Amino acid sequence: MSVVIVVGAQWGDEGKGKVVDLFTERADVVVRYGGGANAGHTLVIDGQKLVTHLVPSGVCHPGKSCVLGDGMVIDPHTLLEEVALCQARGLLLRGELLVGLGAHVILPYHKLLDGLREDRAAKTGKAIGTTRRGIGPAYETKAARKGVRVRDLLKPARLCELVAANIDEIVPLINHLGGTPPSTAEVETWIEDALAAGQKLAPYTGEASRHVARAIAGGQHVLFEGAQGCLLDLDHGTYPYVTSSSTIAAGACQSAGIGPTAIDAVVGITKAYATRVGSGPFPTELHDETGSRLRNAGGEFGATTGRPRRCGWLDLPALRMGARLSGMTHLALTKLDVLGEMPEVSVCVAYKVDGKEFDEPPIDPDDIARAEPVYTSFPGWGRLPSEARDVTDLPTPARVYVETIERMAGVPFCLVSVGPDRNETIRLHDPFG
Ligand code: IMP
C-alpha cells in the first residue's frame, strides 16, 4: 500500500486537516488536487492552531513534499500569504512546496463575478452560499479554454493577452449582474500584481503530475488530500448546491494526473454528526436548541468564511452514497468527543419519501429536500477520556455508537478522533499498510 486518497465523506469540514496531518507521518508526498482557497483545514499541533487553505495539511511535517496539483484553482496572493505564514512557523523552508504549472489562477475578476452572482441570486433566495473565493468562475474560464494557468504568470505578454480577452468577455456579464466593470488602470494593476506574484512563486513551480508519478514509481508513499466533501461533487453531489470541482476519489486521479490503477486505499473522513455550509438539502439539519448546542460544542464556524455551519445528526444514507462514489476502503471518524456534550445522540439510518424508505439519497434533489430522516437514538456518554487509544477505552454507549455506524455504513473505521490534538486519536489501521 503506497498510494492513499483521503476524501471528505459529507459536505466538507469533516476534520480532514487533522487526519491528513496524522497520515503524513507515513507519507513522503502529500498532494492537494482540487478546488482552491474555498477549503480551510485547521491543524492543532501542540495546542497551536494553523489554518491552511491551499497548502496541503501535511505541511507540518518538514521534509515531506507538498504538491498543489494541476486540477486546482489557485489565488496566487492567498498562496503567497500562506507560504509566508508557514515559513514564519519554521515550515516550508526546505523546498518542500511544488505548485503545478498547469493549475489555473484565480484573478480578481473571478472573485468579483462570484460575489455579484451570489448577491443577485440572494434576492430571489437562490444563492448557493459560495465562499466567494472565485472558485466557480475560475473553473468556468478553464472549461471555456480561456483560463490563465500558473505557467502564464511567468510570461508577461501571454498573461496580458489572456486577461484582456477575459475582461472583454466578462464586462457585459458584470453590467448584466449590476456590477461596475473594472477601469483600464485597475486591470493593469491586476496584471502587475499577478506578474509580481508569479515572480515570487516561480521557484516553487514545476510539473506536478510527473513529480507524483516519479514518487509512486520509486515506491514512495503518496497521500492525496481531498478538499470539500463527496456530496459537494460537481457531478454527483446535491447539484446545483455543490462546488465546481470533482471532490470524490476519482477527482484525485483526474486532477493530479495519476491513473486509477495506482491507488491502493481510499479513506473517507466523516464527522460523528453532520454539518453543511451554504445552501442545499440537509435532511438531518437541526433548527433547534440541539443544533445550536452542537455548533457551539464543535466550534462549527467556517475556517474560510467564519460562517456558522448548519448542524445536524449523522446521516447514514448520505455517508453510504459518499462511500459508494469514492470506493472507500476505510472511514475515519472525527469529533466523537463533541457528541459527549449531548444528553442523547441520534443517527439517521434511512430517509422516508412518500412512505418509501431509501438507504441512500434518492436521485431527485427535490426528493432529498423533502426526505424525512428515520432515526435511531443512543444514550449520551458524557465527556470522553481524551487519553482513549483503543475503542475499548470508550464509554459503552460511545463504543456502541461507533460500532453501529461502522456496521450500517458497511465500511470499517481506520481511525477515531477523540479530541482536536494529534495524540487524541484511536488508531485502528494504517492505510499505508
Ligand atoms: P464554492 O466552492 O466557493 O463555489 O462554494 C460552493 C459550495 O461549496 C458552497 O455551499 C460552499 O459553502 C461549499 N464549500 C466550498 N468549500 C467548502 C469547504 O471547504 N467546506 C465546506 N463547504 C465548502
CSV table of N, CA, C and O in Angstrom, one decimal, residues 3 45 70 94 149 178 195 217 239 241 244 260 310 348 393 406:
chain,number,residue,atom,x,y,z
A,3,VAL,N,-0.2,4.3,-2.1
A,3,VAL,CA,-0.9,5.5,-2.6
A,3,VAL,C,-2.3,5.5,-2.0
A,3,VAL,O,-3.1,4.6,-2.2
A,45,ILE,N,-1.5,21.7,16.6
A,45,ILE,CA,-0.2,21.0,16.9
A,45,ILE,C,0.4,21.6,18.1
A,45,ILE,O,0.7,22.8,18.2
A,70,ASP,N,-2.4,20.1,-10.7
A,70,ASP,CA,-2.9,20.9,-11.9
A,70,ASP,C,-4.4,21.1,-11.9
A,70,ASP,O,-4.9,22.0,-12.6
A,94,ARG,N,12.5,24.0,3.3
A,94,ARG,CA,13.4,23.1,2.7
A,94,ARG,C,13.0,22.8,1.2
A,94,ARG,O,13.3,21.7,0.8
A,149,ARG,N,-3.1,30.0,-16.6
A,149,ARG,CA,-2.5,28.9,-15.7
A,149,ARG,C,-1.3,29.5,-15.0
A,149,ARG,O,-0.8,30.6,-15.4
A,178,GLY,N,-25.3,43.9,-12.6
A,178,GLY,CA,-25.4,45.1,-11.8
A,178,GLY,C,-24.1,45.6,-11.2
A,178,GLY,O,-24.1,46.4,-10.3
A,195,LEU,N,1.8,39.3,-12.1
A,195,LEU,CA,3.1,39.1,-12.6
A,195,LEU,C,4.1,39.1,-11.4
A,195,LEU,O,5.0,38.2,-11.3
A,217,ALA,N,6.4,5.6,-8.7
A,217,ALA,CA,7.3,4.6,-9.4
A,217,ALA,C,8.4,4.3,-8.5
A,217,ALA,O,8.9,3.1,-8.5
A,239,TYR,N,-26.4,18.9,-6.6
A,239,TYR,CA,-26.4,19.9,-7.7
A,239,TYR,C,-27.7,20.7,-7.6
A,239,TYR,O,-28.8,20.1,-7.5
A,241,TYR,N,-26.3,22.8,-5.6
A,241,TYR,CA,-25.7,23.3,-4.4
A,241,TYR,C,-24.4,22.5,-4.1
A,241,TYR,O,-24.3,21.7,-3.2
A,244,SER,N,-17.4,23.5,-7.7
A,244,SER,CA,-17.3,23.4,-9.1
A,244,SER,C,-16.2,22.4,-9.5
A,244,SER,O,-15.7,22.4,-10.7
A,260,PRO,N,-5.9,5.6,-12.3
A,260,PRO,CA,-6.6,4.9,-11.1
A,260,PRO,C,-6.0,3.6,-10.6
A,260,PRO,O,-6.2,3.3,-9.5
A,310,ARG,N,-24.4,24.9,9.4
A,310,ARG,CA,-25.7,24.3,9.7
A,310,ARG,C,-25.3,22.9,10.3
A,310,ARG,O,-24.4,22.3,9.9
A,348,CYS,N,-29.3,9.1,11.6
A,348,CYS,CA,-30.3,8.9,10.6
A,348,CYS,C,-29.9,7.6,9.9
A,348,CYS,O,-28.8,7.6,9.3
A,393,ASP,N,-11.5,1.7,25.3
A,393,ASP,CA,-11.3,2.7,26.3
A,393,ASP,C,-12.5,3.7,26.3
A,393,ASP,O,-12.6,4.5,27.2
A,406,GLU,N,-20.2,1.9,11.9
A,406,GLU,CA,-19.4,1.1,11.0
A,406,GLU,C,-20.2,0.0,10.3
A,406,GLU,O,-20.1,-0.2,9.1
